[in-house]
Coordinates of C-alpha atoms in Angstrom, one line a residue:
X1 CA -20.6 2.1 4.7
X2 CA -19.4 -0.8 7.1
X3 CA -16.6 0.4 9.5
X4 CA -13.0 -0.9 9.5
X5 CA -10.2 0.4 10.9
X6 CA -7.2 1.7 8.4
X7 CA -4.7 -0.5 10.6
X8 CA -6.7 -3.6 10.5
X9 CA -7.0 -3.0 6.4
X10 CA -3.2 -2.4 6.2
X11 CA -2.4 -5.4 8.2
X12 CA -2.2 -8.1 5.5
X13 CA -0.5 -10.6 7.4
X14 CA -0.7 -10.9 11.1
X15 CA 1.0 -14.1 13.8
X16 CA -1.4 -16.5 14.6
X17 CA -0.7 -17.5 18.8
X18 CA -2.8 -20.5 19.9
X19 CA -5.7 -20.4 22.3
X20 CA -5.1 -21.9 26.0
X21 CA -5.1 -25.4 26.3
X22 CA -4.3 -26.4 29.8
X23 CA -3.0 -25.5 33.0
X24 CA 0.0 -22.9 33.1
X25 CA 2.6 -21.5 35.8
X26 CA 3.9 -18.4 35.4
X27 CA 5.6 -15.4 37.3
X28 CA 3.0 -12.9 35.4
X29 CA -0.1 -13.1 34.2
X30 CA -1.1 -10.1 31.5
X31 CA -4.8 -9.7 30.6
X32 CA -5.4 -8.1 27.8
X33 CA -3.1 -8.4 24.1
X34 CA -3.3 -4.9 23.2
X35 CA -0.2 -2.0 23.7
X36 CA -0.5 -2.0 27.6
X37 CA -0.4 -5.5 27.8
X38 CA 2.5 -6.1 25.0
X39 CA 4.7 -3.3 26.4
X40 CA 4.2 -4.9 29.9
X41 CA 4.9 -8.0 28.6
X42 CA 8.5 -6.9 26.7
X43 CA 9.8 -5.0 29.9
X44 CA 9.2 -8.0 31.9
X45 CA 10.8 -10.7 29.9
X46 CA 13.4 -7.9 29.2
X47 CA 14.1 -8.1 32.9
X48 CA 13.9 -12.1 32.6
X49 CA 10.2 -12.9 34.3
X50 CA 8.4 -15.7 32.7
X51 CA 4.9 -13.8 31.2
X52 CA 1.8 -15.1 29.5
X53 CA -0.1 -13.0 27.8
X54 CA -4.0 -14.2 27.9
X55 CA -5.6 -12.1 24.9
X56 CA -9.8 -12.8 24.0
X57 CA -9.6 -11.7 21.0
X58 CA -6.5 -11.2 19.1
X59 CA -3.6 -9.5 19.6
X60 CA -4.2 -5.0 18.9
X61 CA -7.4 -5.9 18.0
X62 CA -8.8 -4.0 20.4
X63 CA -8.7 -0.5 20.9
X64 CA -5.0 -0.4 19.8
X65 CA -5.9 -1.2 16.9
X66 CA -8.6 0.9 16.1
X67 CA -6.8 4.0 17.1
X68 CA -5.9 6.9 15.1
X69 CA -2.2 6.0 15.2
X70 CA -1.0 9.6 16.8
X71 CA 1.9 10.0 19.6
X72 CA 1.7 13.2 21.6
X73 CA 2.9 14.8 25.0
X74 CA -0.7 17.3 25.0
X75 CA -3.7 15.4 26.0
X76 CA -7.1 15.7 25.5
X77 CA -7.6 15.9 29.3
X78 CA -5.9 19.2 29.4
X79 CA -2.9 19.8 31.7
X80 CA -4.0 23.2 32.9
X81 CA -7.3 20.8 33.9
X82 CA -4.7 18.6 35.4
X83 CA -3.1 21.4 37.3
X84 CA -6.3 22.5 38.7
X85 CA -7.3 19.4 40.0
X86 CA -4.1 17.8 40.9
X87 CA -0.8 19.8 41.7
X88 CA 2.3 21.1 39.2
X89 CA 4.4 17.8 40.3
X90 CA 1.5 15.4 38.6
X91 CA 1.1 17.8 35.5
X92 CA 5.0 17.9 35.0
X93 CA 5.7 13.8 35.7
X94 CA 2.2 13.2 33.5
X95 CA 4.1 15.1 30.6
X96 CA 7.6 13.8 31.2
X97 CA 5.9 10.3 31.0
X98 CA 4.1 10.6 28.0
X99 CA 7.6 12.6 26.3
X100 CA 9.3 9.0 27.8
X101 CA 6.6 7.0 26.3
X102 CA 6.9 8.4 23.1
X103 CA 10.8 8.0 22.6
X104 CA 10.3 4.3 24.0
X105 CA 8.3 3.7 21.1
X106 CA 10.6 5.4 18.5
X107 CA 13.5 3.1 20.3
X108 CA 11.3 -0.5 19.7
X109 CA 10.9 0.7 16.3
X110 CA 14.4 1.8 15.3
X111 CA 16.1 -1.4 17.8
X112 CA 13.5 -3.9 16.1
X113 CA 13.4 -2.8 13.0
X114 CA 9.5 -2.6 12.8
X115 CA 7.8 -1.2 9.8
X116 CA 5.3 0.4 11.3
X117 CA 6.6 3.9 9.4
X118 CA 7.3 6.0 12.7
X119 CA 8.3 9.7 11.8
X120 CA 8.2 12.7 13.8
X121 CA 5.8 15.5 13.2
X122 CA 4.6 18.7 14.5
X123 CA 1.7 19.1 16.4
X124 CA -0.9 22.1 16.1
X125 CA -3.7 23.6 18.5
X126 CA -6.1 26.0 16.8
X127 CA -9.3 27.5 17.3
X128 CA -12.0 29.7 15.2
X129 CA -13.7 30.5 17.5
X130 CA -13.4 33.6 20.3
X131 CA -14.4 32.1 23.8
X132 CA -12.1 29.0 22.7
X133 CA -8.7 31.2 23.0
X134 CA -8.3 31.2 26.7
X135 CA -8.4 27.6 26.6
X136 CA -5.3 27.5 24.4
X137 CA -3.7 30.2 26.1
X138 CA -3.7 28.6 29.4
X139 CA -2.7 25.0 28.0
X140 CA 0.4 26.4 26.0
X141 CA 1.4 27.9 30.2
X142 CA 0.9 25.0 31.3
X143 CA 2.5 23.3 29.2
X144 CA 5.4 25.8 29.5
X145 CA 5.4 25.4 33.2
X146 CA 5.5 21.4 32.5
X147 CA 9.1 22.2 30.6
X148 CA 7.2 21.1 27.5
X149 CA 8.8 23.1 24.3
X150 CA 5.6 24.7 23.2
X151 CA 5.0 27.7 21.3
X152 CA 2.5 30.4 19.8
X153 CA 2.8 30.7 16.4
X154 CA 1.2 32.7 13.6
X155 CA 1.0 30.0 10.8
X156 CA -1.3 27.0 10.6
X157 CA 0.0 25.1 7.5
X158 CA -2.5 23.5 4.9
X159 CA -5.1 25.1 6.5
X160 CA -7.1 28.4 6.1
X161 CA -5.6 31.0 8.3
X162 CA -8.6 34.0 8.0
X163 CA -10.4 32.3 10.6
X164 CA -8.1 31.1 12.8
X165 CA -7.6 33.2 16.4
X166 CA -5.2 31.9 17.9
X167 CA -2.5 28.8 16.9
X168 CA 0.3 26.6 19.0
X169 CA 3.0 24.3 17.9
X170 CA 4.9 21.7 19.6
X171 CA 7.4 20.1 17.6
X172 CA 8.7 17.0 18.0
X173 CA 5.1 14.8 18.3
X174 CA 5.1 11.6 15.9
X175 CA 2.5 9.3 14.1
X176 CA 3.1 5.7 13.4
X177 CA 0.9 2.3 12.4
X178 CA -0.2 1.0 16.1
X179 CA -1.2 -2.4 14.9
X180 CA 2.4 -3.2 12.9
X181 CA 4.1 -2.0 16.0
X182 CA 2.1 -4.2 18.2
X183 CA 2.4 -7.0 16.4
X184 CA 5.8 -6.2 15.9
X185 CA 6.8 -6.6 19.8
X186 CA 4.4 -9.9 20.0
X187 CA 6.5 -11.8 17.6
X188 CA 10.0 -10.6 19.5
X189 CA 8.9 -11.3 22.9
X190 CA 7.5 -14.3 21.6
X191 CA 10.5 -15.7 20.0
X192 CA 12.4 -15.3 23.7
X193 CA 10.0 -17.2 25.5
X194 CA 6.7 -15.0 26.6
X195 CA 3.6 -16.8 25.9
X196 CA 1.0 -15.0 24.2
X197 CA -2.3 -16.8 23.8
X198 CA -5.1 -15.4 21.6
X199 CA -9.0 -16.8 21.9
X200 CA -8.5 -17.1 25.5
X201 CA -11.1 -15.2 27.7
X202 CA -10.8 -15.1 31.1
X203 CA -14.0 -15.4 33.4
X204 CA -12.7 -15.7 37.1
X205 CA -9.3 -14.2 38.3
X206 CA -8.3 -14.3 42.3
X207 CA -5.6 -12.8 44.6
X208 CA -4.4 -15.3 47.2
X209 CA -1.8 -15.0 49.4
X210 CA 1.2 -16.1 47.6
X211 CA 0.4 -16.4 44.4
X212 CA -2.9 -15.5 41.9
X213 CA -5.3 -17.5 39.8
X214 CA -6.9 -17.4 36.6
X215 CA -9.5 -19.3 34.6
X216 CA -10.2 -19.5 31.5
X217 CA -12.2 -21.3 29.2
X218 CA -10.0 -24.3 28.6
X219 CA -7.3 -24.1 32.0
X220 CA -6.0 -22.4 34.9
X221 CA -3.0 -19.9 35.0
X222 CA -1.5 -19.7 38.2
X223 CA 1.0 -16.8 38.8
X224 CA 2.6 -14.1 41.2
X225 CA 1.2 -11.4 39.6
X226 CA -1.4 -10.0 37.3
X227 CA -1.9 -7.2 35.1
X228 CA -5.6 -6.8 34.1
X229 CA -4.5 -4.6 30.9
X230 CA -8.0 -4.5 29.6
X231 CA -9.0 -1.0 29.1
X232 CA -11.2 -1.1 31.8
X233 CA -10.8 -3.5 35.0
X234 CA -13.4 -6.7 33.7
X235 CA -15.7 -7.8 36.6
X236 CA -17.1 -5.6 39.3
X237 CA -14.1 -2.9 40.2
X238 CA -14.6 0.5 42.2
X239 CA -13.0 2.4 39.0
X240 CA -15.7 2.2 37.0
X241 CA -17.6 4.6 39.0
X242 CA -15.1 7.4 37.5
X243 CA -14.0 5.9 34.7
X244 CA -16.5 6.8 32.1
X245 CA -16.9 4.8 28.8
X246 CA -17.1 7.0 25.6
X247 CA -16.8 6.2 22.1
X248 CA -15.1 8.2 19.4
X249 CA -15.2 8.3 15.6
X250 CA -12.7 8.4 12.5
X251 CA -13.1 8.6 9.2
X252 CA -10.0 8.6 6.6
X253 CA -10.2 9.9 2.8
X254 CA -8.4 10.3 0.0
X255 CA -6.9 13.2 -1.1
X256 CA -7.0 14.0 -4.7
X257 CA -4.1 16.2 -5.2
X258 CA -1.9 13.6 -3.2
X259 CA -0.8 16.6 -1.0
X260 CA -1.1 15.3 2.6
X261 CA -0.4 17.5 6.0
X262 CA 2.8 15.7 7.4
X263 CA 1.4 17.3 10.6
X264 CA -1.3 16.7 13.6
X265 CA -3.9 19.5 14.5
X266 CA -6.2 19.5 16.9
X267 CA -9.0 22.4 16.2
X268 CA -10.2 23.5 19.6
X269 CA -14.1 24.3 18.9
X270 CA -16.9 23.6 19.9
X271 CA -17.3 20.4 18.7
X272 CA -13.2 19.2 18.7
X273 CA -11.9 17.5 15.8
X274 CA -8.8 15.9 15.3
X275 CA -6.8 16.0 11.8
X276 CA -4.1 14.1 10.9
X277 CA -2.2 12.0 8.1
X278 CA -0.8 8.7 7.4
X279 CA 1.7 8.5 4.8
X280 CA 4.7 6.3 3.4
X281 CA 7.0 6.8 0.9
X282 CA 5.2 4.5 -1.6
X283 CA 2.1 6.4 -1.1
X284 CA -0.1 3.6 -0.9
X285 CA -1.1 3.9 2.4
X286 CA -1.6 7.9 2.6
X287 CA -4.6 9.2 3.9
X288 CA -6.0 11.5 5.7
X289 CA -8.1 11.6 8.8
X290 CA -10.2 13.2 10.7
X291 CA -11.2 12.1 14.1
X292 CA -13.7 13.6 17.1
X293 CA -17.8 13.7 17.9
X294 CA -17.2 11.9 21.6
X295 CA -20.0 10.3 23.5
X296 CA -21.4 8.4 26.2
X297 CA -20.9 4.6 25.0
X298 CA -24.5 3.5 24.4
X299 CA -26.0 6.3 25.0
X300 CA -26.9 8.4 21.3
X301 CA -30.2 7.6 18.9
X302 CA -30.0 5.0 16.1
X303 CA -29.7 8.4 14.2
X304 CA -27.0 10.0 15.5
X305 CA -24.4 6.9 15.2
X306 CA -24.6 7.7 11.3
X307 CA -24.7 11.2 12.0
X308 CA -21.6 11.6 14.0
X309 CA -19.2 9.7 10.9
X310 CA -21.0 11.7 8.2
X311 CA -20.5 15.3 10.4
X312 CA -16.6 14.4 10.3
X313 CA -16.6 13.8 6.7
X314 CA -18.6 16.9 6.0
X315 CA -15.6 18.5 7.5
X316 CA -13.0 16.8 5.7
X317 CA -14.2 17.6 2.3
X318 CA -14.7 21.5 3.5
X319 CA -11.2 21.7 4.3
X320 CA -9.8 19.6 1.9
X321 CA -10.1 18.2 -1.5
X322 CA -11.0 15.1 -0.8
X323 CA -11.7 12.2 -3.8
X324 CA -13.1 9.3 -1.6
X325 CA -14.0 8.3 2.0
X326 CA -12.0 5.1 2.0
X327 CA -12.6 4.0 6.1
X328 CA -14.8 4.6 8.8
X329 CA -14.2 3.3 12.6
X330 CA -14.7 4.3 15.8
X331 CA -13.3 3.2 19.3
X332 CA -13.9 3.3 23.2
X333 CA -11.9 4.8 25.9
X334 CA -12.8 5.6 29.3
X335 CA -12.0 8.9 31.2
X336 CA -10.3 9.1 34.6
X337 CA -12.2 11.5 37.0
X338 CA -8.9 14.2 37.0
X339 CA -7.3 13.6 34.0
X340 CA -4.9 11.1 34.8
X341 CA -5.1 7.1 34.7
X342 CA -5.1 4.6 37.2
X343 CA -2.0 2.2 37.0
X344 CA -1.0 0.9 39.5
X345 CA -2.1 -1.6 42.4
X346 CA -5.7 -1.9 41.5
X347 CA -7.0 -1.3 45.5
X348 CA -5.0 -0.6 48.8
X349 CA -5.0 -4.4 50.0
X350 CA -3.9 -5.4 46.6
X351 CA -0.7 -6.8 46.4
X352 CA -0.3 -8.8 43.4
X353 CA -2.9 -7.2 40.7
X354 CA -2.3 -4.5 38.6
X355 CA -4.6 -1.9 36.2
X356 CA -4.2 0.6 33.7
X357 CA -7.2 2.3 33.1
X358 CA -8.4 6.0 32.3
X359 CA -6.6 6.9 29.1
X360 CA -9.1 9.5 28.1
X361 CA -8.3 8.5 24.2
X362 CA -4.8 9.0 24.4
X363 CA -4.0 5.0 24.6
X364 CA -1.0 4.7 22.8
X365 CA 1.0 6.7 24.6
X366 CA -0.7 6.4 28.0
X367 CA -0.5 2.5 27.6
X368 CA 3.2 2.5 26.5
X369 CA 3.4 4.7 30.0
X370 CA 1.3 1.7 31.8
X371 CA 3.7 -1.1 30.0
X372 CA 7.3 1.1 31.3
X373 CA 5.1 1.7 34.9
X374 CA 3.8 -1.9 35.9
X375 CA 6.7 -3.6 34.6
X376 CA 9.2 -1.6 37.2
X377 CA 6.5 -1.8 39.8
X378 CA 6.7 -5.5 39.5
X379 CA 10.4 -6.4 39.2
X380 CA 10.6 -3.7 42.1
X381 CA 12.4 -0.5 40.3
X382 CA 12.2 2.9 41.4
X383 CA 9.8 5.5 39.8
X384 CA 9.2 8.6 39.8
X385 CA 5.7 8.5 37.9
X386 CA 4.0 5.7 40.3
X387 CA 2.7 8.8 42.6
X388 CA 0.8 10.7 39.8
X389 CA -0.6 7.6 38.6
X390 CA -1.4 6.0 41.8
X391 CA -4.6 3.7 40.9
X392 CA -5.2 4.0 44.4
X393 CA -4.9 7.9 44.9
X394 CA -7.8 9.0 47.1
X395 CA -10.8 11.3 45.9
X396 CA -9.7 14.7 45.4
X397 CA -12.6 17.4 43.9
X398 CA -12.6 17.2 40.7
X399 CA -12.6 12.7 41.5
X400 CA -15.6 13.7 43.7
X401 CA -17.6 15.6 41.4
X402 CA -17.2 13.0 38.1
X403 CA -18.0 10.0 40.6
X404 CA -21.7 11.9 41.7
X405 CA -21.9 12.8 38.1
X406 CA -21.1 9.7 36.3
X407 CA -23.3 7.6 39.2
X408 CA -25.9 9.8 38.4
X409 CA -25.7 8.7 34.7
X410 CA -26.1 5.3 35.5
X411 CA -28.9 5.4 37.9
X412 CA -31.1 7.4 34.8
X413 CA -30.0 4.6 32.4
X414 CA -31.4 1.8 35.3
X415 CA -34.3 4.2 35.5
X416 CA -34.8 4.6 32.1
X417 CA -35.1 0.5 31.9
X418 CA -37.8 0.5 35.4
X419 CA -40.4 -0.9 33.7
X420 CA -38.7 -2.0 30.8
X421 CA -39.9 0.4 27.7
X422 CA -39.1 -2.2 24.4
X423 CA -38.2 -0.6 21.4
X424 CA -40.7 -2.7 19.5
X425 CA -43.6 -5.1 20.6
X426 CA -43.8 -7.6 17.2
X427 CA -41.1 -9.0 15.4
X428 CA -42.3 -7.4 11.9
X429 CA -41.4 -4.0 13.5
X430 CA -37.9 -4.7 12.8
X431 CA -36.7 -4.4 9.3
X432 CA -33.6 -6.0 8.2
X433 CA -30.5 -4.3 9.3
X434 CA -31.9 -3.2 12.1
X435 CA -31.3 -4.8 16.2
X436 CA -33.7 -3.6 18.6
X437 CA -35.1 -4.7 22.1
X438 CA -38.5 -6.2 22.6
X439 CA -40.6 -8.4 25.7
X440 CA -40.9 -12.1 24.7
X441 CA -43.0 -14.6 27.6
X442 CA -41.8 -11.9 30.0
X443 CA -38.1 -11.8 28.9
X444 CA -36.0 -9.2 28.0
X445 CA -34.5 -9.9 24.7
X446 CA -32.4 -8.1 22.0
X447 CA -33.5 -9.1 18.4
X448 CA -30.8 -8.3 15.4
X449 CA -32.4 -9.3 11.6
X450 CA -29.9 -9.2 9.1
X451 CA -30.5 -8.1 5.3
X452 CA -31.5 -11.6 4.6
X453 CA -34.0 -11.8 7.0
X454 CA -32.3 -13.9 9.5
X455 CA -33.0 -13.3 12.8
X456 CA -30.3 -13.1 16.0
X457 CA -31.9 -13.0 19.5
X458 CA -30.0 -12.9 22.6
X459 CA -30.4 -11.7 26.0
X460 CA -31.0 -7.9 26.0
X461 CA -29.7 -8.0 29.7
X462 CA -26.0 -7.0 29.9
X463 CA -24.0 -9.6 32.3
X464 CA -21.5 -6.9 33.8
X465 CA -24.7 -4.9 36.1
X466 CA -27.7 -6.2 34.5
X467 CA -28.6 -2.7 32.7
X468 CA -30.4 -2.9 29.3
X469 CA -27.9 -2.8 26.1
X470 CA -28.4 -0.3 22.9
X471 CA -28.5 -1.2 19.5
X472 CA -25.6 0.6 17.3
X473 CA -26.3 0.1 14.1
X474 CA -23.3 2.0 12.8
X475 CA -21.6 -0.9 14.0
X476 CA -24.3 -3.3 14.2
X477 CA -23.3 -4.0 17.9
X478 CA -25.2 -4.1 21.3
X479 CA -23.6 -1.3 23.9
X480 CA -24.3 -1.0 27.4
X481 CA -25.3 2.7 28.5
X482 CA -24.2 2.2 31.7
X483 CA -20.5 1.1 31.8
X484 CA -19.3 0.3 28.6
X485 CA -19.5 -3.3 28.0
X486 CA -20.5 -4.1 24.4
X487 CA -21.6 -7.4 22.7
X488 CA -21.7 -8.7 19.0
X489 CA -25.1 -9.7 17.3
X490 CA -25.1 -12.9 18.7
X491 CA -23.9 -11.8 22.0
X492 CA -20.4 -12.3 22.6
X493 CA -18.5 -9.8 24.7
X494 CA -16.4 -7.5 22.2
X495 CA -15.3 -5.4 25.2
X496 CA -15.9 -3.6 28.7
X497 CA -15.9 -5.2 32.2
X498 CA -18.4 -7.7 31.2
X499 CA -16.9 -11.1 30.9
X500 CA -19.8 -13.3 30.0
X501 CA -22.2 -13.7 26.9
X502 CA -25.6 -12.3 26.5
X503 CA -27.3 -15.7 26.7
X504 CA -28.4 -16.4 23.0
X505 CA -32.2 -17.0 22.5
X506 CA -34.0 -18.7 19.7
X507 CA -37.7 -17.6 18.9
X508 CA -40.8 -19.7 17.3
X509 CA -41.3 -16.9 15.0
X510 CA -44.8 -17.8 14.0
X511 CA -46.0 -17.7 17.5
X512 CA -43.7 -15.3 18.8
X513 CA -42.6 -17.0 21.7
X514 CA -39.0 -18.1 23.1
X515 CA -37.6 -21.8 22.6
X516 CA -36.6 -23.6 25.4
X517 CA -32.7 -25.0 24.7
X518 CA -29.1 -25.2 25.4
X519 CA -28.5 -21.4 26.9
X520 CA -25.1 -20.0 25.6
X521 CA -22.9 -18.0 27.9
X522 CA -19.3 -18.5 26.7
X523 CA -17.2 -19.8 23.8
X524 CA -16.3 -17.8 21.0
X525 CA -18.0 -15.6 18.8
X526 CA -19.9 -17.2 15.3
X527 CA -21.8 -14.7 13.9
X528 CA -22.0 -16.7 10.5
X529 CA -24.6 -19.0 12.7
X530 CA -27.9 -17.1 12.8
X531 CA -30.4 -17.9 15.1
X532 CA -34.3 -18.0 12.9

């Protein structure tokens, strides 16, 4: 079943925004078209800055929009985590900002008139299983001791109760379609003068004394300040030594008796899943989904990509009556190495360029915190979050530990690559559908055939650190193992900190051996033009 994400499908009609042609002057500079980079860019021409908004891709079609379209105070990092390795001030401004974050987006919606169907919902932790319980019980106290109106209760609704152990509610949480809403503050801002730009990748960005500068493929932004609203900084940045890349999976069915949860539960276990709904009053857009199964980005067996979408709709259809798996999507986030993002400054000298990193799959929210962060940071307002979410706090233990860990994971991924092991050694090894990596006159190269026989070669080398790229072939992508960048068939950057292509290759198939020719690096994706 080929992935799409429920937004994208329920997006009929989206704005088009031209690529970048030509120089630009601006007082910002926002990388990145997705819900960080939007909200940044509507609190900023709120406050009357000029903005451009320099998007790859196009606009929430990143991560944003292939979210699961949830809006939560709890996080998946855990605030009795974030006590433990922080203080009680960071856990209590962390959930104050995310509260803030979530009424902001109620307010664009309602002000706006977006239809993006926002509604409030309640929000419930469970577990089935016995060691999970103190888990909850010391989330719902810290929670408590955040001021956060959280509660035990006895009732799960729609869902079997003889197994469950223990069960919190939080009222008050919402759900809402990210995309519409993104989309939604584009065309506003847009028609009062901030200038969003799709198709346009930037490949160099530099912070000079009075002012910054960007290049992209087609001009040159200059600017006062930037906001690299990316996911994860692009380049070579010191974060991504903590910030770890994951990816995360959804699948939304059908329900057959039309009687959807207008809830959120998060079942604690051993393997977390995520349950929610999505419904309208029209009903054509209700359906039910269940998210979870996190990983290392790049780093599970051609088997287990499948595996991890069919596990979560095994579990959909043994807790529901479901008639039909309608989507299947997954996403990337990155984890911060205590539980709260980087935004903020992106390095002590810094004093023009800004990140927002480290969501930890809670994106919407924590990017709507980013967007209300940066944008007061810049025009030089007070607040009280900026010292929780410091992006250039110092390394406290818990920061310690994930950077030896995660460094750790990268070196075995380098090592794993030292000598290069190939997947395959002959071209006929691969059957169609399949990508995988093989040695050609000494190079390293990553070979895609399609199911009709054509073959896609490029580079097998990522560009961001020069580790060796994975085949997913849920997704029919190539992901690095080691921080996250991933690449389409023919090797254009989807997403991470790389920012150029995998060099395409063309192969002599008969002989097996590599044409010499124009080398691709940049320029937009065209996977209709296979390489045989």
């Amino acid at each position: 079943m080929k992935t799409q994400s429920f937004w994208e499908a329920t997006t009929p009609q989206r704005p088009e925004f031209p690529p970048l042609e030509g120089n630009l002057d601006v007082d910002v500079a926002i990388i990145g078209g997705g819900i960080t980079g939007i909200t940044t860019a509507l609190q900023l021409t709120d406050a009357g800055k000029s903005v451009a908004v320099l998007e790859a891709r196009r606009v929430g079609g990143g991560t944003t929009g292939w979210s699961t379209g949830n809006l939560y105070v709890p996080t998946g990092a855990y605030y009795h985590k974030i006590l433990d390795s922080r203080d009680k001030e960071t856990m209590s401004s962390v959930a104050y900002a995310r509260a803030a974050a979530l009424d902001f987006i109620e307010h664009q919606t309602l002000q706006k008139q977006i239809d993006c169907h926002f509604a409030r919902r309640p929000w419930y932790f469970f577990t089935e299983e016995e060691n999970m319980v103190s888990t909850i019980e010391k989330e719902v106290d810290a929670l408590q001791r955040a001021g956060m109106p959280i509660e035990f209760t006895e009732n799960v609704p729609y869902l079997n109760q003889d197994g469950i152990r223990i069960a919190a509610r939080m009222h008050g949480q919402a759900r809402f379609h990210p995309l519409r809403y993104v989309l939604g503050l584009a065309t506003d801002i847009a028609a009062r003068g901030c200038q969003i730009y799709e198709h346009t990748t930037v490949f160099d960005l530099k912070e000079e004394k009075d002012h910054c500068l960007l290049k992209t493929q087609h001009g040159t932004v200059t600017c006062r300040q930037i906001v690299i609203a990316t996911h994860i900084p692009i380049g070579i940045h010191t974060v991504q030594t903590v910030a770890a890349p994951h990816r995360s999976y959804v699948v939304a069915v059908r329900l057959r008796n039309d009687d959807y949860p207008d809830a959120y539960f998060w079942q604690n276990d051993t393997m977390h899943k995520a349950i929610t709904t999505h419904s309208t009053d029209s009903m054509k857009l209700d359906m039910l989904m269940v998210a979870g199964n996190h990983h290392k980005t790049g780093q599970a067996s051609h088997q287990e990509y499948q595996h991890y979408f069919n596990e979560l709709e095994d579990y959909a259809r043994k807790h529901f009556d479901v008639a039909s798996v309608e989507y299947r999507w997954s996403a990337q986030h990155y984890r911060s190495g205590d539980g709260v993002p980087y935004i903020g400054l992106t390095h002590k000298d810094a004093k023009r360029t800004y990140i927002a990193t480290g969501f930890y799959a809670d994106g919407l929210i924590y990017g709507t915190v980013a967007g209300m962060l940066l944008s007061d940071m810049i025009v030089g307002k007070d607040n009280n979050w900026l010292k929780a979410f410091d992006a250039t706090r110092g390394t406290n233990l818990a920061t310690a530990k994930t950077f030896v860990k995660e460094n750790v994971n990268v070196a075995a991924q380098y090592l794993k690559d030292t000598p290069f092991s190939a997947d395959v050694k002959h071209l006929s090894e691969i059957a169609p559908g399949e990508g995988k990596t093989m040695e050609i006159d000494g190079e390293k190269v990553a070979v895609y055939r399609n199911p009709n026989n054509q073959l896609h070669a490029c580079s097998a080398v990522c560009t961001h650190m020069k580790c060796i790229v994975h085949w997913n072939n849920a997704e029919n992508t190539w992901d690095c193992p080691c921080h996250g960048s991933r690449f389409m068939i023919d090797g254009s950057v989807i997403e991470g900190p790389a920012i150029a292509n995998l060099e395409q290759k063309q192969i002599d198939v008969s002989g097996e051996h590599l044409i010499e020719g124009e080398k691709h690096r940049s320029g937009q994706r065209d996977i209709n033009n296979p390489i045989t």
